[in-house]
mmCIF file of C-alpha atoms in Angstrom:
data_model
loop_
_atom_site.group_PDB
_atom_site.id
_atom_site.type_symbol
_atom_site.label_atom_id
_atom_site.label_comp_id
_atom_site.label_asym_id
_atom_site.label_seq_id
_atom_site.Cartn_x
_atom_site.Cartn_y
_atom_site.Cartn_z
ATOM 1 C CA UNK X 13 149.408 -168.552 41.116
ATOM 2 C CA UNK X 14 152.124 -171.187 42.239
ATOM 3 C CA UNK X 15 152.010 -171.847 46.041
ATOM 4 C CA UNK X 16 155.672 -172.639 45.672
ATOM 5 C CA UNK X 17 158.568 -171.210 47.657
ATOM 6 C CA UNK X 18 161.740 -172.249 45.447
ATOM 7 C CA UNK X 19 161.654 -175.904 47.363
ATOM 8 C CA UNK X 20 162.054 -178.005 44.125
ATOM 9 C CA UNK X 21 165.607 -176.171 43.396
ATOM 10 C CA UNK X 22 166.654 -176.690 46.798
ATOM 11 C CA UNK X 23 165.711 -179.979 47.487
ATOM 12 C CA UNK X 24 165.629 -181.655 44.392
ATOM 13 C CA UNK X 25 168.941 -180.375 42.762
ATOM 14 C CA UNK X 26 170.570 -182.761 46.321
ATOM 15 C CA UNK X 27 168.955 -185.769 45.268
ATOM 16 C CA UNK X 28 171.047 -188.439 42.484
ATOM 17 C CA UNK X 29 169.193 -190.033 39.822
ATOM 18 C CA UNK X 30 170.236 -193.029 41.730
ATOM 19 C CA UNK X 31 168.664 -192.469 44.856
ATOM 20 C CA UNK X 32 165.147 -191.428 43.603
ATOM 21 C CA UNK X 33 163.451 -194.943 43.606
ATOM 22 C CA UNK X 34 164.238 -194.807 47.530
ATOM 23 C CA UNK X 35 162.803 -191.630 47.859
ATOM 24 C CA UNK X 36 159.791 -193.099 46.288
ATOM 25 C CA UNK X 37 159.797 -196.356 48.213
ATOM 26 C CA UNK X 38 160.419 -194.552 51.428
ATOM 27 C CA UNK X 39 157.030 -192.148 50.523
ATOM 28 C CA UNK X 40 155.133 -195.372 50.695
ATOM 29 C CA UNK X 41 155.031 -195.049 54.518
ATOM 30 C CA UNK X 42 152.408 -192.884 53.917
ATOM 31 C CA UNK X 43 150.103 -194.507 51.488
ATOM 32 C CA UNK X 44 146.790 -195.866 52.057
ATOM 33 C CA UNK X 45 148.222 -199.932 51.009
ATOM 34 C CA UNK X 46 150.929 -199.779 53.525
ATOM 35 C CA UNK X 47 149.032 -198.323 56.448
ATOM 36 C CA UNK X 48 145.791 -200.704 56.050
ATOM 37 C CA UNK X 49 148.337 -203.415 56.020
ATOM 38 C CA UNK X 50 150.377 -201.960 59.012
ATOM 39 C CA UNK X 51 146.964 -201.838 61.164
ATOM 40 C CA UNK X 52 146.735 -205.681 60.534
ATOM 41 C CA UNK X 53 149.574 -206.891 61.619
ATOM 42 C CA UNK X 54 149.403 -204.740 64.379
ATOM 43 C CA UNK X 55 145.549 -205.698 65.321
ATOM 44 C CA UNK X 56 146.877 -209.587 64.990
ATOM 45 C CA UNK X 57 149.756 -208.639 67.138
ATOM 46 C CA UNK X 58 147.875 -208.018 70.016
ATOM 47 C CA UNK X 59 144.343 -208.756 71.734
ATOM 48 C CA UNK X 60 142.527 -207.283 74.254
ATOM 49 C CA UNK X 61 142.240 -203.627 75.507
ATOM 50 C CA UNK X 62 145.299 -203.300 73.480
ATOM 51 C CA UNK X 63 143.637 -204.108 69.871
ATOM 52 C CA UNK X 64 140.712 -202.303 70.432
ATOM 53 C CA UNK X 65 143.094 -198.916 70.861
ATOM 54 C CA UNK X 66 144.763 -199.972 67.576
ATOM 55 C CA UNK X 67 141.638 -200.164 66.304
ATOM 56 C CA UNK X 68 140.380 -197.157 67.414
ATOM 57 C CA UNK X 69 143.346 -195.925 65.953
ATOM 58 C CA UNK X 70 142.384 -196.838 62.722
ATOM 59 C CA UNK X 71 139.010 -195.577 63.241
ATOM 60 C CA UNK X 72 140.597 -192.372 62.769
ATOM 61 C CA UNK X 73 142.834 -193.084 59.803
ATOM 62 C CA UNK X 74 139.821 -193.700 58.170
ATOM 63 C CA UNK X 75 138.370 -190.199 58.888
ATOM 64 C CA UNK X 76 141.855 -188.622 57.912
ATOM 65 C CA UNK X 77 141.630 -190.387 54.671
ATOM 66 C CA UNK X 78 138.382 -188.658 54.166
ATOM 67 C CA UNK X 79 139.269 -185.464 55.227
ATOM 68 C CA UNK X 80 141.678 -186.079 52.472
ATOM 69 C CA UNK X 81 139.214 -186.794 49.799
ATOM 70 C CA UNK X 82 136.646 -184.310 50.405
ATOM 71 C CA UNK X 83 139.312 -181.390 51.304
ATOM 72 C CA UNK X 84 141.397 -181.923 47.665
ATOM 73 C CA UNK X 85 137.481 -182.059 46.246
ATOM 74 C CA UNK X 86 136.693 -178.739 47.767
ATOM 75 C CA UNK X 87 140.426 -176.654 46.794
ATOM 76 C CA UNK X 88 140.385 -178.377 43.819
ATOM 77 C CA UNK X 89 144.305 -177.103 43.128
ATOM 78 C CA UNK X 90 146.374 -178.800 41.171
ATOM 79 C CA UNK X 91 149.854 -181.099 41.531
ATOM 80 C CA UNK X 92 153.109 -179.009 40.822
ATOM 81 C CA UNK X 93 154.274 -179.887 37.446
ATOM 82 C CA UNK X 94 157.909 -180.464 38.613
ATOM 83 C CA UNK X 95 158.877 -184.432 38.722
ATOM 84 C CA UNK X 96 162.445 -185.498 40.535
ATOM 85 C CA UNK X 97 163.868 -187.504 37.580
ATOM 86 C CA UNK X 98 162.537 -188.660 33.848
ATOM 87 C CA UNK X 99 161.663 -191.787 34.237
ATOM 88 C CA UNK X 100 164.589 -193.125 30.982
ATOM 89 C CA UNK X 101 166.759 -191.734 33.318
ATOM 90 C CA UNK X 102 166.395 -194.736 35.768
ATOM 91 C CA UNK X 103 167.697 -198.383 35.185
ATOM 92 C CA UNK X 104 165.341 -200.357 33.213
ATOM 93 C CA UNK X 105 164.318 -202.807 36.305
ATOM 94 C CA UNK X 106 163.322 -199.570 38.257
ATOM 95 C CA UNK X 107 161.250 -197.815 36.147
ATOM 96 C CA UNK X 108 158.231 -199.973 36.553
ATOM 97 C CA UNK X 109 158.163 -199.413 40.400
ATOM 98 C CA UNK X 110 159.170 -195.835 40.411
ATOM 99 C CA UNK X 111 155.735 -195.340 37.418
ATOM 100 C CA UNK X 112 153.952 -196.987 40.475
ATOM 101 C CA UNK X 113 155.731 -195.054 43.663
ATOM 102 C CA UNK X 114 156.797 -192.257 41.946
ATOM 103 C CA UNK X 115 154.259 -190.520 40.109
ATOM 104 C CA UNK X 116 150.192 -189.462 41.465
ATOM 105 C CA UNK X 117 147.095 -187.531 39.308
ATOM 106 C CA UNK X 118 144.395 -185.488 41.328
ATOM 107 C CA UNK X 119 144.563 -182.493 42.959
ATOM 108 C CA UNK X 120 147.518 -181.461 44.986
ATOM 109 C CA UNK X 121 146.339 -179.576 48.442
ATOM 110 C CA UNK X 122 146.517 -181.165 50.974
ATOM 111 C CA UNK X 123 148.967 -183.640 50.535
ATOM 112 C CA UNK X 124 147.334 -186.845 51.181
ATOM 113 C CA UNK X 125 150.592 -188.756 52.351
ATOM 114 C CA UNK X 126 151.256 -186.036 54.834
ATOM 115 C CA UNK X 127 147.823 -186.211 55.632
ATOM 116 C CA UNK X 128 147.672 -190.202 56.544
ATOM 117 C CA UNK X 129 150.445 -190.621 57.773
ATOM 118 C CA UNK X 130 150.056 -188.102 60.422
ATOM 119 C CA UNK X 131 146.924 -189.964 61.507
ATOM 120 C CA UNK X 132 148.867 -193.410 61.666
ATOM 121 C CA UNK X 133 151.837 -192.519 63.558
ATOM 122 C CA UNK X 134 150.775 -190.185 65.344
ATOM 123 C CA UNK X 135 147.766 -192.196 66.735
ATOM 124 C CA UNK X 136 149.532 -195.515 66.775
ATOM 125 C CA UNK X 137 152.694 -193.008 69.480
ATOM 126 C CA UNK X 138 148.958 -192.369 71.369
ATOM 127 C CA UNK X 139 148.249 -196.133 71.851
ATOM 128 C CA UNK X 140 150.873 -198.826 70.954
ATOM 129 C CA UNK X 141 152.290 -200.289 74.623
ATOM 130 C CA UNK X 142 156.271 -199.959 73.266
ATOM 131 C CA UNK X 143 158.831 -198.074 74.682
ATOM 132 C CA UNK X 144 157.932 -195.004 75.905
ATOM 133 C CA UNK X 145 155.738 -192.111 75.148
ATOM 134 C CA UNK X 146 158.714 -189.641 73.705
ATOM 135 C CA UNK X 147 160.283 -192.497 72.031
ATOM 136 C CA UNK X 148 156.934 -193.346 70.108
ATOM 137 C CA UNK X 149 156.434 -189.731 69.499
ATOM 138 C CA UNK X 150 160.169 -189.216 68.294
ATOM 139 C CA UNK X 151 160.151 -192.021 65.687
ATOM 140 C CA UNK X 152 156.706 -191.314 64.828
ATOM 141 C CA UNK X 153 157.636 -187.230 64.283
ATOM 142 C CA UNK X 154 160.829 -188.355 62.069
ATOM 143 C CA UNK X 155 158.594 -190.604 60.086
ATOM 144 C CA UNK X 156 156.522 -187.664 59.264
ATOM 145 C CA UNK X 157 159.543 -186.016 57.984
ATOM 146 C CA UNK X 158 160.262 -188.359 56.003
ATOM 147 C CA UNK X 159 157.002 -189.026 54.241
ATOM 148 C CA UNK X 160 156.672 -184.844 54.113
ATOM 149 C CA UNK X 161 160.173 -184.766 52.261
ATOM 150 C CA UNK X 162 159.784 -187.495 50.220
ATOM 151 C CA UNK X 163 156.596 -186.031 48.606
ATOM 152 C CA UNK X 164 158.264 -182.703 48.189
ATOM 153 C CA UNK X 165 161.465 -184.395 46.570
ATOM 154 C CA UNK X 166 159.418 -186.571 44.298
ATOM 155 C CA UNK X 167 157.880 -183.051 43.169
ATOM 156 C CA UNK X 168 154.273 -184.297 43.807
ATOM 157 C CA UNK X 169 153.261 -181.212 46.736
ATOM 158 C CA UNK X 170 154.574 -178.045 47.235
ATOM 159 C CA UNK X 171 155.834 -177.809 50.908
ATOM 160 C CA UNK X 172 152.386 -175.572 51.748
ATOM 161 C CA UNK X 173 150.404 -178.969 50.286
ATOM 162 C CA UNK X 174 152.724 -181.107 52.996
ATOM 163 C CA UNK X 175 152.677 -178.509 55.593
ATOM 164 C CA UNK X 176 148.708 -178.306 55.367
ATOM 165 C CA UNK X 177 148.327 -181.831 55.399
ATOM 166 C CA UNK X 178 149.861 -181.950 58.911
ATOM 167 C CA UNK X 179 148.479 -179.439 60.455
ATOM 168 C CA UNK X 180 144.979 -180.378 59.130
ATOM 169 C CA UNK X 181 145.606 -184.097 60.308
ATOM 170 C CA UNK X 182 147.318 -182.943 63.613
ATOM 171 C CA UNK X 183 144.064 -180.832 64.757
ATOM 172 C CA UNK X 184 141.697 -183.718 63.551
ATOM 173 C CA UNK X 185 143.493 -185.763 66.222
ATOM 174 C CA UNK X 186 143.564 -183.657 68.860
ATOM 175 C CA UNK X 187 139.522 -183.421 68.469
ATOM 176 C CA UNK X 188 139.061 -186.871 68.233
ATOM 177 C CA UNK X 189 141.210 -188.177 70.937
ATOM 178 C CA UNK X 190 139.978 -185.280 73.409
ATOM 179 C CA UNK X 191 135.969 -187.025 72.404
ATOM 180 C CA UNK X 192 137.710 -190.765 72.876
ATOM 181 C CA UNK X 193 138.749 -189.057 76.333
ATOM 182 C CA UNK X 194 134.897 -188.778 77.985
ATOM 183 C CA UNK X 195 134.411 -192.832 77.225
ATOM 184 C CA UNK X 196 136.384 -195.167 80.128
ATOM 185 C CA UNK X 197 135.263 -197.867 78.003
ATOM 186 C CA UNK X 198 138.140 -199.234 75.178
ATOM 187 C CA UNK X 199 135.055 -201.264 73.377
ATOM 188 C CA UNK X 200 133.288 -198.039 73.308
ATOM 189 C CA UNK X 201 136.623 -195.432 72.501
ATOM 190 C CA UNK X 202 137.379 -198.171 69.707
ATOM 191 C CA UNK X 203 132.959 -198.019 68.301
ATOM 192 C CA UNK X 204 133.232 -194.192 68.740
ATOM 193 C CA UNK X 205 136.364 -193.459 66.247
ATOM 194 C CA UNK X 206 134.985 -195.893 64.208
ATOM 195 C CA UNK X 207 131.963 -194.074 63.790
ATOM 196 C CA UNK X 208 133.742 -191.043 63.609
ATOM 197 C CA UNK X 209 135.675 -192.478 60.976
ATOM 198 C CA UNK X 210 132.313 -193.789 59.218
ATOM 199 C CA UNK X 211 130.381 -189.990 59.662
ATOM 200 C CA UNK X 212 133.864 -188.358 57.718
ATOM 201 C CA UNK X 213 133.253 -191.578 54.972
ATOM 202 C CA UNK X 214 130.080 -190.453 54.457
ATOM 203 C CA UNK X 215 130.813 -186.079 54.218
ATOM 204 C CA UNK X 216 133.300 -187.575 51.243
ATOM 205 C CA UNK X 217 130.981 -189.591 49.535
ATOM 206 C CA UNK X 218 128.496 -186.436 49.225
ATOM 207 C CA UNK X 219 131.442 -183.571 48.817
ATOM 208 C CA UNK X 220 133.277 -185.945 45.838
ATOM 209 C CA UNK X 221 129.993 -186.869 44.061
ATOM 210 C CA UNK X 222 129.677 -190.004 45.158
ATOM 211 C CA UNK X 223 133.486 -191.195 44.071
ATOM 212 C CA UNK X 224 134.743 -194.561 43.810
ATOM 213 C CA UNK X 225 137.172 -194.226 46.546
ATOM 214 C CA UNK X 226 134.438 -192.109 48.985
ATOM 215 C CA UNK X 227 132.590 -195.152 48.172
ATOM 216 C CA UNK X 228 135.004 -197.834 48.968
ATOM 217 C CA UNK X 229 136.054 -196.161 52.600
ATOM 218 C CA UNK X 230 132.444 -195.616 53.562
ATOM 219 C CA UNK X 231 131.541 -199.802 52.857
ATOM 220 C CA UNK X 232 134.328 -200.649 54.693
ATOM 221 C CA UNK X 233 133.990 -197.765 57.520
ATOM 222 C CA UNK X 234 130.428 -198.825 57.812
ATOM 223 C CA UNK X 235 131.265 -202.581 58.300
ATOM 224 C CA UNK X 236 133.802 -202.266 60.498
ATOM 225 C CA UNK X 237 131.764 -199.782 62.820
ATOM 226 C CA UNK X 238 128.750 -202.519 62.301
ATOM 227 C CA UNK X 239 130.907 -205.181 63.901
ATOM 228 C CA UNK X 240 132.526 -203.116 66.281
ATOM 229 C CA UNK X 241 129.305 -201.842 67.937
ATOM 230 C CA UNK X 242 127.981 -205.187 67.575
ATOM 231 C CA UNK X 243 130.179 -206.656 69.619
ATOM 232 C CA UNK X 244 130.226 -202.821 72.355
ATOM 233 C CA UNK X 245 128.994 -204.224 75.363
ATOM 234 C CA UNK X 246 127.458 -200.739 75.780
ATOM 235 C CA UNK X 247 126.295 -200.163 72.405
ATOM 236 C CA UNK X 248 126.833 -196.778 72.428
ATOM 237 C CA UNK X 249 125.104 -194.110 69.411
ATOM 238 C CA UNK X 250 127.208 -192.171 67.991
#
């Protein structure tokens, strides 16, 4: 049974040939390469109380990309079979980086993107020190959209995959920030949501059968939350 709701004819049938490598570049806000290398910058950027938020932050992208893993693992439903443009259809120099951006395999619920990148922007409105709070939350809702969109256009999720991903990531959030709340500490908040993050690492690891990816975010869940409580103050068990 499709979970589709006629999306593909409305949104795709919009969309040029042209234009669909920079719907597939502009779904890379959402994928696991550009976030991990967004959190970087942003943990160089700044020191102090203010890089142990952003870290904290991440803490919690971590768990959402877990949630991701194990939740796709447990629905187990697949990708719609609908793709935004043939890839001969493109001009030659674009077809390698639309086969990389483009394109996905795996199951299809939740969407993943929608799923991350909820996490990230949503978390980073929570605790970057820019602007102001309905600014951060503004750009960060209308990069959401985006990502969500994109996915849809690219015909990787139907808009239930995208829709699910959000609200699953959304509610993971509000848990974890309202636990963050009971610690004054930022060294503590920031070993906390990395141990969150490490405990989710570890449910996907069991729930995918011990997957290559489950594997890869628990190692580096694990050694982050190592060195973070390492250096707590207050060591706190989580």
């Amino acid at each position: 049974m499709s979970r589709g709701v006629g999306e593909f004819d409305l949104v795709q049938g919009a969309i040029p040939d042209s234009f669909a490598i920079v719907v597939a570049l502009l779904t890379q806000l959402g994928d696991i390469w550009f976030v991990t290398l967004l959190f970087v910058v942003l943990a160089v950027r700044y020191d102090g109380t203010d890089r142990d938020r952003i870290v904290a932050a991440g803490g919690l992208v971590i768990g959402a990309i877990a949630l991701v893993l194990f939740t796709k693992e447990l629905f187990a439903l697949p990708r719609p079979d609908q793709p935004l443009v043939a890839l001969e259809a493109l001009w030659v120099p674009f077809q390698l980086i639309y086969s990389l951006t483009g394109y996905a395999s795996g199951y299809g619920f939740p969407s993943g993107h929608a799923v991350i990148s909820t996490a990230t922007y949503l978390s980073l409105a929570t605790v970057l020190p820019v602007s102001t709070r309905r600014r951060r939350y503004a750009a960060a809702t209308g990069i959401l959209a985006i990502v969500g969109f994109c996915r849809v256009a690219l015909g990787l999720h139907y808009l239930v995959d995208v829709l699910a991903g959000i609200a699953l990531s959304a509610v993971f959030l509000f848990l974890a920030f309202r636990l963050l709340a009971r610690y004054r500490s930022s060294e503590t908040r920031r070993t906390v949501a990395l141990g969150i993050g490490s405990v989710l690492a570890l449910a996907a690891v069991v729930v995918t059968g011990i997957h290559i990816e489950a594997l890869a975010l628990l190692a580096v869940a694990l050694a982050l939350f190592g060195l973070s409580w390492r250096a707590d103050p207050q060591r706190v068990a989580v």
